Short mmCIF file of C-alpha atoms in Angstrom, two decimals:
data_model
loop_
_atom_site.label_atom_id
_atom_site.label_comp_id
_atom_site.label_asym_id
_atom_site.label_seq_id
_atom_site.Cartn_x
_atom_site.Cartn_y
_atom_site.Cartn_z
CA MET A 16 9.78 -19.78 7.90
CA PRO A 17 9.13 -17.87 4.68
CA ARG A 18 10.72 -14.50 3.86
CA ILE A 19 7.67 -12.26 3.33
CA ASN A 20 7.94 -8.51 2.41
CA VAL A 21 5.25 -6.00 2.00
CA LEU A 22 6.57 -3.17 -0.18
CA MET A 23 5.06 0.33 -0.25
CA TYR A 24 5.05 2.46 -3.32
CA HIS A 25 3.24 5.61 -4.14
CA GLN A 26 3.99 7.30 -7.46
CA VAL A 27 5.90 5.38 -10.34
CA GLY A 28 6.95 7.26 -13.31
CA LYS A 29 9.58 9.80 -14.62
CA PHE A 30 10.46 12.52 -12.19
CA LYS A 31 12.93 15.24 -12.00
CA ASN A 32 14.52 17.23 -9.08
CA ILE A 33 13.01 15.06 -6.32
CA THR A 34 14.74 16.22 -3.04
CA THR A 35 11.96 15.81 -0.48
CA HIS A 36 9.44 13.03 0.36
CA LYS A 37 11.58 10.60 -1.68
CA ALA A 38 9.73 7.68 -0.26
CA THR A 39 6.56 8.71 -2.22
CA TYR A 40 8.32 8.57 -5.68
CA CYS A 41 9.95 5.78 -7.68
CA ASP A 42 11.48 6.00 -11.10
CA VAL A 43 9.93 3.65 -13.53
CA GLY A 44 13.26 2.40 -14.80
CA ARG A 45 14.27 1.53 -11.24
CA PHE A 46 10.93 -0.03 -10.61
CA ARG A 47 11.39 -2.33 -13.56
CA SER A 48 14.82 -3.24 -12.31
CA GLN A 49 13.35 -4.09 -8.92
CA LEU A 50 10.76 -6.32 -10.40
CA SER A 51 13.34 -8.08 -12.50
CA LEU A 52 15.63 -8.52 -9.39
CA MET A 53 12.75 -10.09 -7.37
CA LYS A 54 11.92 -12.36 -10.25
CA MET A 55 15.62 -13.46 -10.46
CA TYR A 56 15.60 -14.21 -6.73
CA GLY A 57 12.37 -16.23 -6.99
CA PHE A 58 10.09 -13.94 -5.01
CA LYS A 59 6.45 -14.80 -5.64
CA SER A 60 3.60 -12.25 -5.63
CA ILE A 61 0.88 -12.84 -3.07
CA SER A 62 -2.28 -10.96 -2.17
CA LEU A 63 -3.44 -9.37 1.10
CA ASP A 64 -5.93 -12.20 1.30
CA ASP A 65 -3.08 -14.75 1.15
CA LEU A 66 -1.16 -12.74 3.84
CA TYR A 67 -4.20 -12.51 6.20
CA LEU A 68 -4.84 -16.26 5.96
CA TYR A 69 -1.05 -16.90 6.71
CA LEU A 70 -1.18 -14.57 9.73
CA SER A 71 -4.30 -16.49 10.84
CA GLY A 72 -2.55 -19.77 10.71
CA LYS A 73 -4.77 -20.97 7.83
CA LYS A 74 -2.33 -20.87 4.78
CA GLU A 75 1.33 -21.72 3.97
CA LEU A 76 3.05 -19.15 1.65
CA PRO A 77 5.92 -19.66 -0.86
CA GLU A 78 9.44 -19.43 0.71
CA LYS A 79 9.97 -15.94 -0.83
CA SER A 80 6.73 -13.99 -0.95
CA VAL A 81 6.08 -10.25 -1.63
CA VAL A 82 3.02 -8.02 -1.48
CA LEU A 83 3.28 -4.99 -3.72
CA THR A 84 1.25 -2.10 -2.35
CA PHE A 85 0.65 1.28 -3.98
CA ASP A 86 -0.90 4.18 -1.93
CA ASP A 87 -3.29 6.96 -3.11
CA GLY A 88 -4.24 5.64 -6.65
CA TYR A 89 -2.13 7.90 -8.95
CA GLU A 90 -2.89 7.83 -12.67
CA ASN A 91 0.85 7.16 -13.21
CA PHE A 92 0.14 3.71 -11.69
CA TYR A 93 -2.13 3.09 -14.65
CA GLU A 94 0.42 4.48 -17.18
CA TYR A 95 3.77 3.20 -15.79
CA ALA A 96 3.50 0.60 -12.99
CA PHE A 97 0.73 -1.64 -14.31
CA PRO A 98 2.48 -2.48 -17.61
CA ALA A 99 5.64 -3.31 -15.81
CA LEU A 100 3.76 -5.49 -13.41
CA GLN A 101 2.12 -7.26 -16.20
CA GLU A 102 5.41 -7.84 -17.99
CA TYR A 103 7.03 -9.42 -14.94
CA GLY A 104 3.98 -11.33 -13.82
CA TYR A 105 3.43 -9.60 -10.49
CA SER A 106 0.16 -8.52 -8.87
CA ALA A 107 -0.53 -5.54 -6.63
CA ILE A 108 -3.15 -3.85 -4.50
CA VAL A 109 -3.70 -0.10 -4.87
CA TYR A 110 -5.17 1.85 -1.90
CA LEU A 111 -7.60 4.49 -3.28
CA VAL A 112 -8.55 7.84 -1.51
CA VAL A 113 -12.08 7.13 -2.25
CA GLY A 114 -13.40 10.77 -2.04
CA LYS A 115 -10.74 11.92 -4.53
CA ILE A 116 -11.16 9.32 -7.27
CA GLY A 117 -10.79 11.09 -10.69
CA ASP A 118 -9.50 14.23 -8.87
CA LYS A 119 -6.00 15.39 -7.82
CA ALA A 120 -3.86 14.56 -4.71
CA ASP A 121 -4.34 17.99 -3.30
CA TRP A 122 -2.75 17.05 0.14
CA LEU A 123 0.54 17.11 -1.77
CA GLU A 124 0.35 20.94 -2.35
CA LYS A 125 0.60 21.57 1.43
CA ASP A 126 4.24 20.02 1.21
CA GLY A 127 5.13 21.91 -1.93
CA HIS A 128 4.64 19.10 -4.38
CA PHE A 129 2.66 19.00 -7.57
CA PRO A 130 -0.96 17.62 -6.93
CA ALA A 131 -0.70 14.53 -9.12
CA LYS A 132 -3.75 13.30 -10.94
CA LEU A 133 -5.54 10.28 -9.41
CA MET A 134 -7.18 7.35 -11.40
CA ASN A 135 -10.80 7.74 -12.47
CA ALA A 136 -13.50 5.11 -12.00
CA HIS A 137 -13.18 3.81 -15.56
CA GLN A 138 -9.36 3.14 -15.19
CA ILE A 139 -9.98 1.53 -11.89
CA ARG A 140 -12.63 -0.93 -13.19
CA GLU A 141 -10.32 -1.64 -16.21
CA LEU A 142 -7.47 -2.59 -13.94
CA LYS A 143 -9.71 -4.74 -11.76
CA LYS A 144 -10.49 -6.82 -14.91
CA TYR A 145 -6.69 -7.58 -15.09
CA GLY A 146 -6.44 -8.73 -11.54
CA ILE A 147 -5.30 -5.51 -9.79
CA GLU A 148 -6.83 -5.49 -6.37
CA PHE A 149 -7.99 -2.20 -4.52
CA GLY A 150 -8.36 -1.28 -0.93
CA SER A 151 -9.38 1.78 0.92
CA HIS A 152 -7.10 4.66 1.86
CA GLY A 153 -9.85 6.44 3.74
CA TYR A 154 -12.30 8.89 2.21
CA ASP A 155 -10.54 12.14 2.57
CA HIS A 156 -6.89 11.15 3.29
CA LEU A 157 -7.05 12.29 6.98
CA ARG A 158 -4.58 11.87 9.74
CA LEU A 159 -7.07 9.61 11.52
CA THR A 160 -5.61 9.82 15.12
CA GLN A 161 -6.07 13.61 14.97
CA GLN A 162 -9.74 13.38 14.21
CA GLU A 163 -12.70 13.24 16.62
CA TYR A 164 -13.84 9.64 17.08
CA TYR A 165 -16.89 9.87 14.85
CA VAL A 166 -15.03 11.72 12.05
CA ALA A 167 -12.50 9.00 11.88
CA LYS A 168 -15.22 6.27 12.09
CA ASN A 169 -17.23 7.93 9.31
CA ASP A 170 -14.20 8.30 7.11
CA ILE A 171 -13.24 4.70 7.40
CA GLU A 172 -16.77 3.39 7.05
CA LYS A 173 -17.80 5.65 4.21
CA SER A 174 -14.75 4.83 2.12
CA LYS A 175 -15.55 1.17 2.31
CA LYS A 176 -19.18 1.49 1.23
CA VAL A 177 -18.55 3.88 -1.58
CA LEU A 178 -15.68 1.88 -2.90
CA GLU A 179 -17.70 -1.37 -2.70
CA ASP A 180 -20.39 0.27 -4.70
CA LEU A 181 -17.77 1.22 -7.32
CA LEU A 182 -16.17 -2.16 -7.55
CA GLY A 183 -19.23 -4.29 -7.00
CA GLU A 184 -17.36 -6.45 -4.49
CA GLU A 185 -16.41 -6.48 -0.74
CA VAL A 186 -13.47 -4.26 0.25
CA LYS A 187 -11.41 -6.03 2.86
CA HIS A 188 -8.21 -4.05 3.13
CA PHE A 189 -7.34 -0.69 4.47
CA CYS A 190 -4.37 1.57 4.47
CA TYR A 191 -3.87 4.15 7.16
CA PRO A 192 -3.22 7.62 5.53
CA TYR A 193 0.31 8.86 6.49
CA GLY A 194 0.66 5.54 8.33
CA ASP A 195 -1.20 7.20 11.25
CA HIS A 196 -2.83 4.73 13.46
CA ASN A 197 -3.35 3.70 17.13
CA ILE A 198 -5.27 1.09 18.96
CA GLU A 199 -8.49 2.97 18.64
CA ILE A 200 -8.14 3.43 14.95
CA MET A 201 -7.28 -0.16 14.49
CA LYS A 202 -10.42 -1.17 16.45
CA ILE A 203 -12.67 1.10 14.25
CA THR A 204 -11.01 -0.46 11.18
CA GLN A 205 -11.77 -3.92 12.35
CA GLU A 206 -15.32 -3.03 13.43
CA ALA A 207 -15.92 -1.58 9.95
CA GLY A 208 -15.31 -5.02 8.42
CA TYR A 209 -11.61 -4.78 7.15
CA LEU A 210 -9.46 -7.82 7.55
CA THR A 211 -6.09 -5.98 7.33
CA GLY A 212 -4.63 -2.48 7.90
CA VAL A 213 -1.19 -1.55 6.46
CA THR A 214 1.04 0.98 8.15
CA CYS A 215 4.32 2.75 7.38
CA GLU A 216 6.31 0.97 10.04
CA ARG A 217 9.23 -0.95 8.55
CA SER A 218 9.65 -4.69 9.17
CA SER A 219 9.48 -8.01 7.41
CA ILE A 220 6.37 -10.15 8.25
CA THR A 221 6.42 -12.62 11.16
CA LEU A 222 3.49 -14.69 12.52
CA ASP A 223 3.07 -12.47 15.68
CA ILE A 224 2.15 -9.41 13.49
CA ASP A 225 -1.43 -8.21 13.96
CA PRO A 226 -3.35 -8.16 10.60
CA LEU A 227 -4.60 -4.71 11.40
CA ALA A 228 -1.07 -3.32 11.79
CA ILE A 229 0.94 -4.84 9.00
CA PRO A 230 4.25 -3.17 8.48
CA ARG A 231 5.71 -2.17 5.00
CA LYS A 232 9.06 -1.36 3.53
CA ALA A 233 8.97 1.93 1.69
CA VAL A 234 10.71 2.02 -1.66
CA SER A 235 12.28 5.39 -2.14
CA PHE A 236 13.26 7.51 -5.16
CA GLY A 237 16.95 7.33 -4.10
CA ASP A 238 17.11 3.62 -3.63
CA SER A 239 19.86 2.07 -5.93
CA ILE A 240 19.42 -1.60 -6.78
CA ILE A 241 21.78 -2.42 -3.97
CA GLY A 242 19.81 -0.36 -1.60
CA PHE A 243 16.67 -2.20 -2.69
CA VAL A 244 18.34 -5.53 -2.12
CA TRP A 245 19.44 -4.42 1.36
CA LYS A 246 15.75 -3.52 2.21
CA LEU A 247 14.38 -6.80 0.70
CA PHE A 248 16.85 -9.11 2.61
CA PHE A 249 18.13 -7.21 5.66
CA LYS A 250 15.94 -4.40 6.90
CA ASN A 251 13.75 -6.73 8.80
CA LYS A 252 13.48 -5.38 12.35
CA PRO A 253 10.97 -2.51 13.30
CA LYS A 254 12.42 0.68 14.70
CA ARG A 255 9.68 0.44 17.52
CA LYS A 256 7.21 -2.05 18.87
CA LEU A 257 4.40 -2.82 16.51
CA LEU A 258 0.81 -2.33 17.70
CA SER A 259 -1.52 -5.30 18.35
CA LEU A 260 -5.08 -5.57 19.36
CA ASP A 261 -4.28 -8.53 21.51
CA GLU A 262 -2.26 -6.61 23.96
#
C-alpha cells in the first residue's frame, strides 16, 4: 500500500517571535529543507484529483505520495513558497478565502496576530498558469458548524461560484475553515459539487477515508527536520475516529 501524506501549511516566510499558533507558520528555510528531504526520500507530488481517484478505487498512486496544501491564500505563498516549490518540482493546492481575495486575514487579529496580506486576483491567475491549483476555503472564513444551516450552505456554495468565475474552471476541492466540520457540513459540501474536503485531523491516508473528510498533517513553525521526518513517516494514526458519510 502506498505511503500517502497530505501536509497542511498556512504562511511560509521569515517570521520572528512566533510563540502561539505555531502550526500556521513555517520558516521558508525550513520549508526548503522539507522539500529537499522529501525529494531525497523519493516522495512524488500528487493532486487532490489524484487522491480522490485513489480513494474512489480508480487510480493507483506512487509508492510515496504527498499532497501539499496551503490554507487562506497568503501573499507570502506567492513570494516564498511558490519559488521553492518550482525549484524542487513540487505542485500544491492553495485554499482561498474567496470573500477576502486581495484583502487581509482579519480573523488573525482576534488572536493577537498580524493580519497578513492575502493574494489578489492577478497573482492567483498568474500562479494558475504555472500549475498551482486552487480550492475554496469558504467565503468568509466561518466556523461552519456554528452557523445556521442556510448561512453555512450559502458560504460554501457562494465561494465555489465566485472562485469559478475568477479562475474560469470548475472548483472541486474544499477546505473547512479551522478544520471545523461535521456530517451536516460534509453533506452540504458534497451537495454543492465538491469532490473533496480537507480537515485538520491528523493521519496518513488509507483507502477507508471519506474524500469529504481527508486528514492532514500540520507542519509547525517549531518542527525541526527530525520532527518533520517523524510526522512524515510515523504520525499516521488519528487521535479520534474520522467522520464518514457512509456511516
